[in-house]
Short mmCIF file of C-alpha atoms and ligand atoms in Angstrom, two decimals:
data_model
loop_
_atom_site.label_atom_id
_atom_site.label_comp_id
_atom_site.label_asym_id
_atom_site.label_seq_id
_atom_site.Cartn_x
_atom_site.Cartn_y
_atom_site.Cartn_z
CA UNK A 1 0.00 0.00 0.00
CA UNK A 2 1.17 3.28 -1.09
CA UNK A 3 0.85 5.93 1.98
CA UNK A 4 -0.79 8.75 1.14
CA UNK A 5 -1.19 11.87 4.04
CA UNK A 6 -2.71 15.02 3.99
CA UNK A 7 -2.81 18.37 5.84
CA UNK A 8 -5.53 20.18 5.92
CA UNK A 9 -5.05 24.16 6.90
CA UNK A 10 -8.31 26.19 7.30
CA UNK A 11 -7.47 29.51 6.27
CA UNK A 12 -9.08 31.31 9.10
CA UNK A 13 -5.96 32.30 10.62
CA UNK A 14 -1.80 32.08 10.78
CA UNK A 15 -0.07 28.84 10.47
CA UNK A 16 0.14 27.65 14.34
CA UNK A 17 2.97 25.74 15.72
CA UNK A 18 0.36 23.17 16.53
CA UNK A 19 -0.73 22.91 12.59
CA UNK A 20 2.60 23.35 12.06
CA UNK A 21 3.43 20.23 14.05
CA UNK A 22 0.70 17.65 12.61
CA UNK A 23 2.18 19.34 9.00
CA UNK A 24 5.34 18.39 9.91
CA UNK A 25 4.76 14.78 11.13
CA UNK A 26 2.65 13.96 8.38
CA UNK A 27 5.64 15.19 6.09
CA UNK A 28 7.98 12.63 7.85
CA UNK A 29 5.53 9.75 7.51
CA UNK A 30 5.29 10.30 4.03
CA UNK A 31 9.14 10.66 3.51
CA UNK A 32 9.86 7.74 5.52
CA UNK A 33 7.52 5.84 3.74
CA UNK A 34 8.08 6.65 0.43
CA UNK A 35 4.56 8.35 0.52
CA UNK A 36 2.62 11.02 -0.59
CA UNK A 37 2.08 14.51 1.23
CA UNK A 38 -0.88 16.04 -0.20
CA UNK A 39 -2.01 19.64 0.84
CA UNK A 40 -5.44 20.31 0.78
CA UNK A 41 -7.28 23.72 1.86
CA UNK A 42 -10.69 23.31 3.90
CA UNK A 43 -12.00 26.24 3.11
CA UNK A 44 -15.24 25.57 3.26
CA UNK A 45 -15.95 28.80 6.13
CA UNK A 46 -16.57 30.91 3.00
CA UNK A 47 -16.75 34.07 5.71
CA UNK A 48 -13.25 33.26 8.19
CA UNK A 49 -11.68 31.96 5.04
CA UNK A 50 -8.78 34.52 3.41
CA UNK A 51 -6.49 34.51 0.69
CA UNK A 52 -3.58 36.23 3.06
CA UNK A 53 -4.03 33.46 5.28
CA UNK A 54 -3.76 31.39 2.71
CA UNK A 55 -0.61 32.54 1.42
CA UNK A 56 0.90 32.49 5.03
CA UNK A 57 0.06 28.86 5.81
CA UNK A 58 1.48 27.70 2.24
CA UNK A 59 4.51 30.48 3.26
CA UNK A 60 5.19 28.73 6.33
CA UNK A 61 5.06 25.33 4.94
CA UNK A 62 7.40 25.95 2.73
CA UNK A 63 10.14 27.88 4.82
CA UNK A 64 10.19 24.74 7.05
CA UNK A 65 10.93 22.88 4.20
CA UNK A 66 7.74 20.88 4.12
CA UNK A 67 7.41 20.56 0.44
CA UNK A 68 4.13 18.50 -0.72
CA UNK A 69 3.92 16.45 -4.08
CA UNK A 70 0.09 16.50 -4.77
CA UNK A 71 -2.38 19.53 -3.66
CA UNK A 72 -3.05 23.38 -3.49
CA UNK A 73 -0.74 25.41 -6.29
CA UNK A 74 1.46 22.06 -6.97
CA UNK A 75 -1.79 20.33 -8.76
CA UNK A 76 -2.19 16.79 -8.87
CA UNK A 77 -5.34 14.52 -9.93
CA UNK A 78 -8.10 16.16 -8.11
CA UNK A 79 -8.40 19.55 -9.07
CA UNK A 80 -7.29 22.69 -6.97
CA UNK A 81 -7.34 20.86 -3.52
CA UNK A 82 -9.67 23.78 -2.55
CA UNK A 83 -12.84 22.67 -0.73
CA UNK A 84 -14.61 25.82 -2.11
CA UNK A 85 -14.03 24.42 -5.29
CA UNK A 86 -15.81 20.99 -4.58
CA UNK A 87 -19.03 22.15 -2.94
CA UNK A 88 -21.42 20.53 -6.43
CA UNK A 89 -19.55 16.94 -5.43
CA UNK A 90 -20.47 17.51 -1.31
CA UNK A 91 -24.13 17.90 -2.17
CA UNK A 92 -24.62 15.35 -4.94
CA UNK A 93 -23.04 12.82 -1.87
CA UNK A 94 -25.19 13.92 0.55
CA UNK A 95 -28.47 13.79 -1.29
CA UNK A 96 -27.44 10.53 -2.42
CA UNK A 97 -26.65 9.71 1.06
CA UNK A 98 -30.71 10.61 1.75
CA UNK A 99 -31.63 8.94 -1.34
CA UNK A 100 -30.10 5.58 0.08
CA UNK A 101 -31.64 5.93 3.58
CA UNK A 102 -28.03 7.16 5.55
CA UNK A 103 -28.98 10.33 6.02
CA UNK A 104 -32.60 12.32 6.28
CA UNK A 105 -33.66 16.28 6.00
CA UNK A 106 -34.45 17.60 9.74
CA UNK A 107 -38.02 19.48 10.10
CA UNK A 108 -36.77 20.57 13.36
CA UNK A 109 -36.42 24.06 14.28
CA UNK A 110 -33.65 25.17 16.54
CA UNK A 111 -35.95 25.83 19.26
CA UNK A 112 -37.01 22.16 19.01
CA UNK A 113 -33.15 20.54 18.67
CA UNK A 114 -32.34 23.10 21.82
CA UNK A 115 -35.62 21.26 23.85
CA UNK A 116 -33.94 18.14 22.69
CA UNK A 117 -30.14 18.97 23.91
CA UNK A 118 -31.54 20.35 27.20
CA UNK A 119 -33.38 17.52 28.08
CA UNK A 120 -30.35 15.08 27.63
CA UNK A 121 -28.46 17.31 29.62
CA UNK A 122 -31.14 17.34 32.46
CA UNK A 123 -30.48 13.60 32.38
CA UNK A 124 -26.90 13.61 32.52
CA UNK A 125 -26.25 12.16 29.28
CA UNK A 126 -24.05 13.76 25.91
CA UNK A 127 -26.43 16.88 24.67
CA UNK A 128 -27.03 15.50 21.12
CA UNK A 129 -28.51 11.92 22.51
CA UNK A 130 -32.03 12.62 21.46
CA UNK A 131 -31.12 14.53 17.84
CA UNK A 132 -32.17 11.35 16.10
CA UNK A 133 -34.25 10.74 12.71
CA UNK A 134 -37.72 12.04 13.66
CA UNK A 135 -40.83 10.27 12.63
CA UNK A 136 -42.62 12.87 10.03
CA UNK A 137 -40.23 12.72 6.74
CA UNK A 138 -39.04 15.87 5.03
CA UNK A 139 -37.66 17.10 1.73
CA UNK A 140 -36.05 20.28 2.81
CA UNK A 141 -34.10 21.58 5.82
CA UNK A 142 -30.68 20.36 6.97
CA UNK A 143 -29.16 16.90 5.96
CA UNK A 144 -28.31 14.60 9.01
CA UNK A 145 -26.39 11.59 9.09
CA UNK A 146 -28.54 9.01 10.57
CA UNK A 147 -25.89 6.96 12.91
CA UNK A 148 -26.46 2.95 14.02
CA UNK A 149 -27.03 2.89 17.48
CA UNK A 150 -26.72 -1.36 17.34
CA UNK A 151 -22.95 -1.13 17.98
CA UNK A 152 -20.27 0.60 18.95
CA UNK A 153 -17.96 2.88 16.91
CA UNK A 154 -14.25 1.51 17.08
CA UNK A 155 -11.15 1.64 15.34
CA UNK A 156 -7.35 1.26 16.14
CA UNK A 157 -5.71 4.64 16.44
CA UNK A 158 -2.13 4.15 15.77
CA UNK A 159 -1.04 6.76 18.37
CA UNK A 160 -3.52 6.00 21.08
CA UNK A 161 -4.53 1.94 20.45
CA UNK A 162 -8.12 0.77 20.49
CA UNK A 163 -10.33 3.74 20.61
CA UNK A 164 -14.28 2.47 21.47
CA UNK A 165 -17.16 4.94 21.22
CA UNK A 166 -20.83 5.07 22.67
CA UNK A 167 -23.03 5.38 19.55
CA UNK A 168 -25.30 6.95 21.51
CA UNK A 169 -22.96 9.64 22.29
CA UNK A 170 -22.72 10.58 18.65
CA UNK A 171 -25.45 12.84 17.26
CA UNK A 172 -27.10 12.43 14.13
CA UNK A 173 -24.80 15.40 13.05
CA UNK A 174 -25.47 17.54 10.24
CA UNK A 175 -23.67 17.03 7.28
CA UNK A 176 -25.51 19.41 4.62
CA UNK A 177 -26.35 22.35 5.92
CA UNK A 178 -30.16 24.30 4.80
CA UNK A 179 -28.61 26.42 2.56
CA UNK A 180 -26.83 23.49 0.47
CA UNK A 181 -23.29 24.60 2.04
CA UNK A 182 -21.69 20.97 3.43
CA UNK A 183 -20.25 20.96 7.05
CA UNK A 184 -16.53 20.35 8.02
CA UNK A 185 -17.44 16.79 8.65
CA UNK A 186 -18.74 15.92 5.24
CA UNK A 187 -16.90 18.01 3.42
CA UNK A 188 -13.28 16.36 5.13
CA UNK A 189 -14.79 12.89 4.90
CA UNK A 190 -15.58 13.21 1.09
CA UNK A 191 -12.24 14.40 0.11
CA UNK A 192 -10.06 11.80 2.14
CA UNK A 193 -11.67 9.50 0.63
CA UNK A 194 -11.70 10.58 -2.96
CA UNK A 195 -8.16 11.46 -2.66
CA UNK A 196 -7.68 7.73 -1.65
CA UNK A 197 -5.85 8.99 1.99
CA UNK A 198 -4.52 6.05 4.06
CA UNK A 199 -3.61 7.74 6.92
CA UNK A 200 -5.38 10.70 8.79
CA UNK A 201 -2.79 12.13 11.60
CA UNK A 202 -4.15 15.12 13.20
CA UNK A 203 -4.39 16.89 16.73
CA UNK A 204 -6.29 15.42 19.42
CA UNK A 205 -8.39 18.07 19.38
CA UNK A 206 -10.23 16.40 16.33
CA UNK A 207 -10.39 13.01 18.50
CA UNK A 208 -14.34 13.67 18.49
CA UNK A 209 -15.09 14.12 15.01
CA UNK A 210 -13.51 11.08 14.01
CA UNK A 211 -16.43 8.53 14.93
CA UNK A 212 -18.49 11.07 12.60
CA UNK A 213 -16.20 10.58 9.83
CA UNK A 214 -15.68 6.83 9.81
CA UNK A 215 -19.72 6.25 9.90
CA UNK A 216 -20.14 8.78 7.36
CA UNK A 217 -17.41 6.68 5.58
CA UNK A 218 -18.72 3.58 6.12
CA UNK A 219 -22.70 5.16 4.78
CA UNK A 220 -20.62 6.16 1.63
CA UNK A 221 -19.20 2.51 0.88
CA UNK A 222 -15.50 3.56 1.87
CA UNK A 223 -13.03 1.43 4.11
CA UNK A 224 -12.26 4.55 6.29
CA UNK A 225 -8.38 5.54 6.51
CA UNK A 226 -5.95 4.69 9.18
CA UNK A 227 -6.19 7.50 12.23
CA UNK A 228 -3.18 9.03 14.60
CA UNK A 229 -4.31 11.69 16.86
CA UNK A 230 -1.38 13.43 17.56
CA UNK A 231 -1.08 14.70 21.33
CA UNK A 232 -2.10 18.43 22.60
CA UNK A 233 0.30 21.10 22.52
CA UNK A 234 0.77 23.13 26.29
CA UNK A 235 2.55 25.65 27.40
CA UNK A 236 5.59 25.56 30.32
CA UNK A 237 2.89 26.10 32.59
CA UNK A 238 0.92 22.76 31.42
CA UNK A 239 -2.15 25.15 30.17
CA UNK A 240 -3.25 24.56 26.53
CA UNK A 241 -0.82 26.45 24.61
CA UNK A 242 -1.86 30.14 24.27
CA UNK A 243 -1.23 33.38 22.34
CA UNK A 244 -0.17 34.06 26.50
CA UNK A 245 2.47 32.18 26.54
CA UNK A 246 4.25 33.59 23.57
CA UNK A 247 3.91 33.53 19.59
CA UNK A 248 2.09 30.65 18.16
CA UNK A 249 2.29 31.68 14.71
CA UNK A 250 5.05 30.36 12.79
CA UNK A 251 5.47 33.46 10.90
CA UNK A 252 6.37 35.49 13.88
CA UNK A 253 8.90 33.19 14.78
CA UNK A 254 10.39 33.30 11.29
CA UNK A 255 10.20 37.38 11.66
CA UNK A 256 11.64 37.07 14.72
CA UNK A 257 14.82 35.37 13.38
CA UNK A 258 14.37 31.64 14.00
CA UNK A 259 15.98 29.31 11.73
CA UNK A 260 13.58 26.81 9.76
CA UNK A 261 15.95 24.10 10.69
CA UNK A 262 15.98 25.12 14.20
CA UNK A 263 11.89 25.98 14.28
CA UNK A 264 12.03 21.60 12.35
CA UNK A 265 14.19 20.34 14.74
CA UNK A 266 12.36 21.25 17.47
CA UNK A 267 8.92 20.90 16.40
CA UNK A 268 9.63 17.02 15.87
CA UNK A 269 10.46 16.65 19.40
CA UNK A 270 7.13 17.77 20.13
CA UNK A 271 5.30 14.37 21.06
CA UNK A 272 8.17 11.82 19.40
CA UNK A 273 12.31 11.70 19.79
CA UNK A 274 14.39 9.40 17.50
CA UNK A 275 15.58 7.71 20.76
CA UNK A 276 17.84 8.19 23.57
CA UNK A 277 18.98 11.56 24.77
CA UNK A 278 19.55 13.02 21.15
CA UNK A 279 17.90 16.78 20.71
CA UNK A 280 19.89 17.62 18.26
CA UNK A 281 19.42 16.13 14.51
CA UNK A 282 19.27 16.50 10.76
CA UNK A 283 15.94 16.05 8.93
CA UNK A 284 17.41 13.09 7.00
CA UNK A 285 18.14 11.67 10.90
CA UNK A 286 14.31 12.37 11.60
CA UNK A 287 13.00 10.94 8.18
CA UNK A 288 15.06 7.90 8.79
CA UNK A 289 13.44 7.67 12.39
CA UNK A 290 10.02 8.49 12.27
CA UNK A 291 6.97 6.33 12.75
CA UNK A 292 3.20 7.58 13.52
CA UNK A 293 3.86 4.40 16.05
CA UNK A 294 6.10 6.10 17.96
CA UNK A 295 4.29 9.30 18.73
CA UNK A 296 4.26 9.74 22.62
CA UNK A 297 0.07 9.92 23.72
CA UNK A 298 0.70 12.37 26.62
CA UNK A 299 0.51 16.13 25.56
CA UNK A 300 3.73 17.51 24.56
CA UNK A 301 5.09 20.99 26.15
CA UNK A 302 5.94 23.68 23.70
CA UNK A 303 8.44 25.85 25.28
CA UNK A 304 9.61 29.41 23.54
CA UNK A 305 12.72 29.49 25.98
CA UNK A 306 13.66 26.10 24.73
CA UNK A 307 13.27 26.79 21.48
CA UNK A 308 15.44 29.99 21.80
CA UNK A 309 18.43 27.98 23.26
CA UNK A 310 18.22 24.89 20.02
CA UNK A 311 18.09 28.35 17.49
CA UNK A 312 21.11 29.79 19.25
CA UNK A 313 22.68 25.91 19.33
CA UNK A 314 21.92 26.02 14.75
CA UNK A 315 23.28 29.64 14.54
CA UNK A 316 26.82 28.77 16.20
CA UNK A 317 27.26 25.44 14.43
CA UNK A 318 26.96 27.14 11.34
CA UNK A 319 30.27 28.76 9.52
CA UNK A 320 30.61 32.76 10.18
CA UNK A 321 30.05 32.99 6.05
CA UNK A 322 27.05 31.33 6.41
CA UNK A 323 25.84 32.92 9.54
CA UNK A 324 26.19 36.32 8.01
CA UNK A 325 24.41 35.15 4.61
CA UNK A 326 21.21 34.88 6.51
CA UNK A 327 22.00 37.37 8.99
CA UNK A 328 21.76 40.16 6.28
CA UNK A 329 18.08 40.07 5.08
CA UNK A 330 17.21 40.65 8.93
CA UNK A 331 19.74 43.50 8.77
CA UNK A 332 18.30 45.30 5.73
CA UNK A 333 14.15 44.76 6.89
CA UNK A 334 15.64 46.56 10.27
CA UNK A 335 17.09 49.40 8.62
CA UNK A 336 14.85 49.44 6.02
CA UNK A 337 17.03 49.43 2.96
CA UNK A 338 19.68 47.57 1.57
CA UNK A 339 23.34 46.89 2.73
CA UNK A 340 26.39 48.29 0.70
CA UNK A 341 29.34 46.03 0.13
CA UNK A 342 31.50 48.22 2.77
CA UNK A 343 28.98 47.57 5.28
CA UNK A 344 28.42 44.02 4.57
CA UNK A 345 32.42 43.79 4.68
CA UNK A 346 32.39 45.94 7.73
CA UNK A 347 29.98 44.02 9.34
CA UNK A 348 31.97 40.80 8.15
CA UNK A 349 34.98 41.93 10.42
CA UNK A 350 32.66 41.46 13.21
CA UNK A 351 31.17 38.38 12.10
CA UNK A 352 32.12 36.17 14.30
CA UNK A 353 32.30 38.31 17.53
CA UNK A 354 28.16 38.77 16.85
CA UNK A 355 27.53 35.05 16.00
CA UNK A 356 28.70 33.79 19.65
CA UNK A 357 26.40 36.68 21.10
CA UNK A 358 22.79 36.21 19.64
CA UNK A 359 20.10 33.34 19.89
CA UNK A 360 18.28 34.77 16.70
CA UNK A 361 18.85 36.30 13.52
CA UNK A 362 16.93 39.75 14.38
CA UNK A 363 19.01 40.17 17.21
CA UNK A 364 22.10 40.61 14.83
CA UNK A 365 20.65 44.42 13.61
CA UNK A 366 20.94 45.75 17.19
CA UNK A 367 24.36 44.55 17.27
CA UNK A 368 26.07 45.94 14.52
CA UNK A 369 23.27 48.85 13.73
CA UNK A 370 26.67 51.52 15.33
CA UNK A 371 27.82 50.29 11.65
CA UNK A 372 24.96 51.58 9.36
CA UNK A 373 24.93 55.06 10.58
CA UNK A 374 25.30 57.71 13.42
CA UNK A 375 23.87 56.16 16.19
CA UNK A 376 21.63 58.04 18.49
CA UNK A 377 22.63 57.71 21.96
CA UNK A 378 20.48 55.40 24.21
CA UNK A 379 19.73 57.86 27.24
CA UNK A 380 20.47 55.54 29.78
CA UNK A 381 23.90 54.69 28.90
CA UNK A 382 24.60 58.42 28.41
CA UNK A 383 23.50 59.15 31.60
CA UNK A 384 25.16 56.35 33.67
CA UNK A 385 28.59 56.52 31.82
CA UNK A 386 28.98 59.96 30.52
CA UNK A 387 28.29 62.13 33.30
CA UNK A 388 31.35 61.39 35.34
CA UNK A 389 34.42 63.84 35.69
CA UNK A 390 37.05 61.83 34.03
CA UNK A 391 34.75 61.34 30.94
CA UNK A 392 36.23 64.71 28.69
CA UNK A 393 39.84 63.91 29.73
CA UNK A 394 39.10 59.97 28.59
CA UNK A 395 37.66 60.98 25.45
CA UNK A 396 40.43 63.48 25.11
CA UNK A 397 43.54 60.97 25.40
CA UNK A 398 41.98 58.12 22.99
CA UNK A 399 41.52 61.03 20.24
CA UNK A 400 45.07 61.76 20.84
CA UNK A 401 46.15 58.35 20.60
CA UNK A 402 43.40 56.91 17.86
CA UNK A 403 44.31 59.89 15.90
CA UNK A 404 48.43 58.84 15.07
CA UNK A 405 47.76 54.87 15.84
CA UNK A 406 49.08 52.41 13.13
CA UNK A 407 48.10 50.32 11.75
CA UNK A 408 44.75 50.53 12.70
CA UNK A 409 43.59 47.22 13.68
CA UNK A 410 42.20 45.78 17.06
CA UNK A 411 45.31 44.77 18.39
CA UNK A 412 46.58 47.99 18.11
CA UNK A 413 43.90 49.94 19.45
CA UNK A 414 43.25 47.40 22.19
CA UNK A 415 47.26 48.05 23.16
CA UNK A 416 46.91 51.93 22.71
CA UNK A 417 43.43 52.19 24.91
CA UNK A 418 45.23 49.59 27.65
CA UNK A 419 48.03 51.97 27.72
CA UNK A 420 45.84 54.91 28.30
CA UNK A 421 44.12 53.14 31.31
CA UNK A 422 47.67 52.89 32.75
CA UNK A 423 48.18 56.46 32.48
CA UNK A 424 45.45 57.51 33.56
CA UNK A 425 44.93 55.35 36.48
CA UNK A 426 41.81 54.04 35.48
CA UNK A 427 40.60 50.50 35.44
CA UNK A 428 38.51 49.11 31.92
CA UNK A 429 35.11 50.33 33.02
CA UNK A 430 35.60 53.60 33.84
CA UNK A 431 37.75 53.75 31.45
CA UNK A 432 36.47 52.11 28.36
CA UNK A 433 32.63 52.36 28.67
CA UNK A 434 32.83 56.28 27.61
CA UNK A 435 34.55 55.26 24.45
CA UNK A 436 32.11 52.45 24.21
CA UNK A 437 29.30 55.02 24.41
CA UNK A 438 30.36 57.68 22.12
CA UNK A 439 31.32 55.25 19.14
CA UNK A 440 28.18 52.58 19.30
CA UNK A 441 25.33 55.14 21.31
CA UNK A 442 25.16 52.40 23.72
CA UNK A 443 26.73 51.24 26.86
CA UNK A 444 26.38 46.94 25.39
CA UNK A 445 27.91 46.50 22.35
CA UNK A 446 29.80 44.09 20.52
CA UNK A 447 33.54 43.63 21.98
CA UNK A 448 35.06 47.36 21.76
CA UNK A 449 38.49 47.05 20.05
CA UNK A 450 36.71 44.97 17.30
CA UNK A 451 33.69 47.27 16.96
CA UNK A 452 36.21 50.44 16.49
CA UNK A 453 38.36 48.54 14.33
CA UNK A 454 35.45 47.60 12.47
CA UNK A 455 34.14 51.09 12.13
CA UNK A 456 37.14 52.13 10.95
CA UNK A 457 39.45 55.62 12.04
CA UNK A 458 37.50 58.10 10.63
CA UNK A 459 33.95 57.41 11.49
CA UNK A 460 35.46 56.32 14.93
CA UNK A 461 37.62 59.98 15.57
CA UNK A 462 34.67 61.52 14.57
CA UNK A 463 32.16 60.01 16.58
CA UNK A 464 34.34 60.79 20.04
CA UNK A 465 34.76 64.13 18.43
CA UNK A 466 31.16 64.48 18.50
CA UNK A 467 29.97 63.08 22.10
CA UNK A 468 33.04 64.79 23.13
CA UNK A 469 31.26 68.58 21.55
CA UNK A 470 28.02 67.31 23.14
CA UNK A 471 29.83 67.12 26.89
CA UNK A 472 30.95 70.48 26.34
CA UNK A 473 33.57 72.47 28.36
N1 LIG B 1 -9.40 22.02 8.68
C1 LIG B 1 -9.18 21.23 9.85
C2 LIG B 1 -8.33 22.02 10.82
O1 LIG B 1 -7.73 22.98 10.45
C3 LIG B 1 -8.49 19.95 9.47
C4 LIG B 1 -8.89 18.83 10.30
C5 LIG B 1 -8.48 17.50 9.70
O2 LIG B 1 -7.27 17.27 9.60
O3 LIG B 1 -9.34 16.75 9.36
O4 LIG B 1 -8.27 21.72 12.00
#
């Protein structure tokens, strides 16, 4: 049997690192199996549904590297793998469903279904107990699926074992609605099976639905696919995981300067591990380790700090060239325009010096931004290192010596500025941090002999020049 896995984004919002997750396992399964990865949009919420979500979701996908062979923009055998597009094939399967006795229009008015639902929850019992097929016969109104209550609902979930449900605590749910639009449930059910899908991994969440889907499978003659309901996503605190515990979309993450093979890496560990202690591995490693069998049952923790530390782990074991290839775009969306080869080169001298001291990419702009331009002094260094007495005679003596120093490299200025400490009796704090200050705005700053080598003499003179005009006197 040929495995064949979908994903299937609504696009009524960002790409979550939940969806992102079930994407992502789905993706290995296939790879590991020589399989298919389909991508399919449910779109069928005509009113939440946007093309800019759209293009995010696909965006994401494909910055983690989750390619798909068969689906939305890549084609394949079944049209545009848009649900909105499929709506004439939903209703002919549902009316056929009625004409065959499955399924029956509901009379019922929604004060009447409410009487029904409050009644079984008077008794205890699931609210939709008594939304069953109703005597009087009706050729309009909603189309319910009309479910056996003679047995139970079972099937072997391949993340969770034998899962055994009540039939009587599945409602005869609607799968057309009045105004011929078809629900989630039929609409889902129809295309995994037209698509031929073997295997349907997706979040726990969904864990109720699926008893809907295999009758509704079993009323349209299908053998229903195989079903892994991948574990619940909390935060460190062990709630659900929440917009309050940090960014859930993975476009922020990527904004914020996360690396896709980072954001991968750790998303995989979220409800499986390839065994043992390893953390740390390639997505070939994970392709040639992954089994839906293996996915842990217990809800996985999702943890932004964590996260941080495995980015920070990618962007050191990569080489300083590399580093600063990917480090630029982040550099020219925070300055708004593009680099010049000096500055690239400029920034290049620092490369490595700014590559030990950030966890993500966007942090790289506030680290070299004294490069780009006059920087404006951050107030509170000013005023906690500039406002002491030996600050004019400081700036004074490393003119002097900056001004004749040669060659100009970091070395040299680091001997030059050491010997001016000596002479002036000062140790590297007091000393140092004024320089620091005037050339960078900013009391933290990459390493200073480095920054001022990288800044060059002239920009560097002039920018003591100018905090030393600003002190006055
Ligand atoms: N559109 C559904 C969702 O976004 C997909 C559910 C499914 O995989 O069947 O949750």
């Amino acid at each position: 049997m040929t495995v064949r896995v979908r994903i299937a984004p609504s696009p009524t919002g960002l790409l979550h690192v939940g969806n992102a997750r079930t994407a992502l396992f789905n993706w290995l399964f296939a790879r590991n199996r020589g399989g298919t990865f389909i991508v399919r949009i449910d779109d069928t919420d005509r009113e939440r549904s946007t093309p800019e979500y759209e293009r995010d979701i696909l965006d994401s996908l494909r910055w983690l590297g989750l390619d798909w062979d068969e689906g939305v923009e890549v084609g394949g055998p079944h049209g545009t793998y848009r649900q909105s597009d499929r709506f004439d094939r939903y209703r002919e399967l549902a009316h056929r469903l009625v004409a065959e006795g499955h399924a029956y229009h509901d009379p019922r008015t929604p004060d009447e279904l409410e009487e029904l639902r409050a009644r079984a929850r008077a008794e205890g019992r699931h609210p939709g107990t008594y939304i069953r097929r109703p005597s009087q016969q009706a050729r309009t109104g909603p189309i319910r699926l009309s479910i056996p209550q003679d047995r139970p609902i079972r099937f072997d979930d391949l993340v969770r074992g034998e899962v055994v449900f009540d039939p009587a605590s599945v409602d005869d749910f609607v799968i057309l609605r009045s105004d011929g639009t078809p629900t989630y449930h039929l609409a889902s059910t129809v295309d995994d099976i037209d698509f031929a899908i073997t295997h349907v991994a997706r979040g726990e969440d969904l864990l109720p639905s699926t008893p809907k889907h295999i009758v509704l499978a079993e009323a349209l003659g299908a053998r229903p696919p195989a079903y892994a309901h991948l574990p619940l996503l909390l935060g460190p605190d062990g709630k659900l995981l929440s917009k309050r515990h940090g960014a859930t979309a993975v476009s922020a993450y990527r904004e914020q300067g996360y690396l896709p093979e980072a954001m991968f890496n750790y998303l995989a560990l979220l409800g499986w591990s390839p065994g043992g202690d390893v953390t740390i591995f390639s997505r070939e490693e994970a392709i040639g380790a992954f089994d839906l069998g293996k996915v842990s049952k217990h809800p996985a923790v999702f943890d932004p700090a964590k996260l941080e530390w495995m980015n920070g782990e990618y962007l050191r074991a990569m080489s300083t060239d590399e580093f600063l290839r990917r480090a630029f775009p982040y550099v020219e969306t925070a300055v708004g325009r593009a680099l010049t080869g000096d500055e690239k080169r400029a920034i290049a001298t620092i490369g490595l010096l700014v590559q030990e001291r950030v966890k993500t990419l966007a942090e790289v702009a506030d680290q070299v931004g004294f490069l780009l331009g006059e920087p404006d002094y951050d107030p509170g260094s000013w005023q906690k290192v500039m406002t002491g007495d030996h600050v004019p005679t400081v700036l004074d003596e490393a003119l002097r010596r900056l001004e004749r120093l040669e060659p100009f490299d970091h070395r040299h200025v680091e001997e030059t500025l050491r010997a001016m400490l000596d002479q002036l009796g000062l140790g590297a704090r007091k000393g140092l941090q004024p320089i620091r200050v005037a050339v960078t705005g900013s009391s933290i700053s990459p390493p200073l002999f480095e920054s001022i080598a990288a800044l060059g003499r002239d920009r560097t003179l002039e920018r003591i020049r100018r905090a030393r005009r600003r002190l006055g006197g």
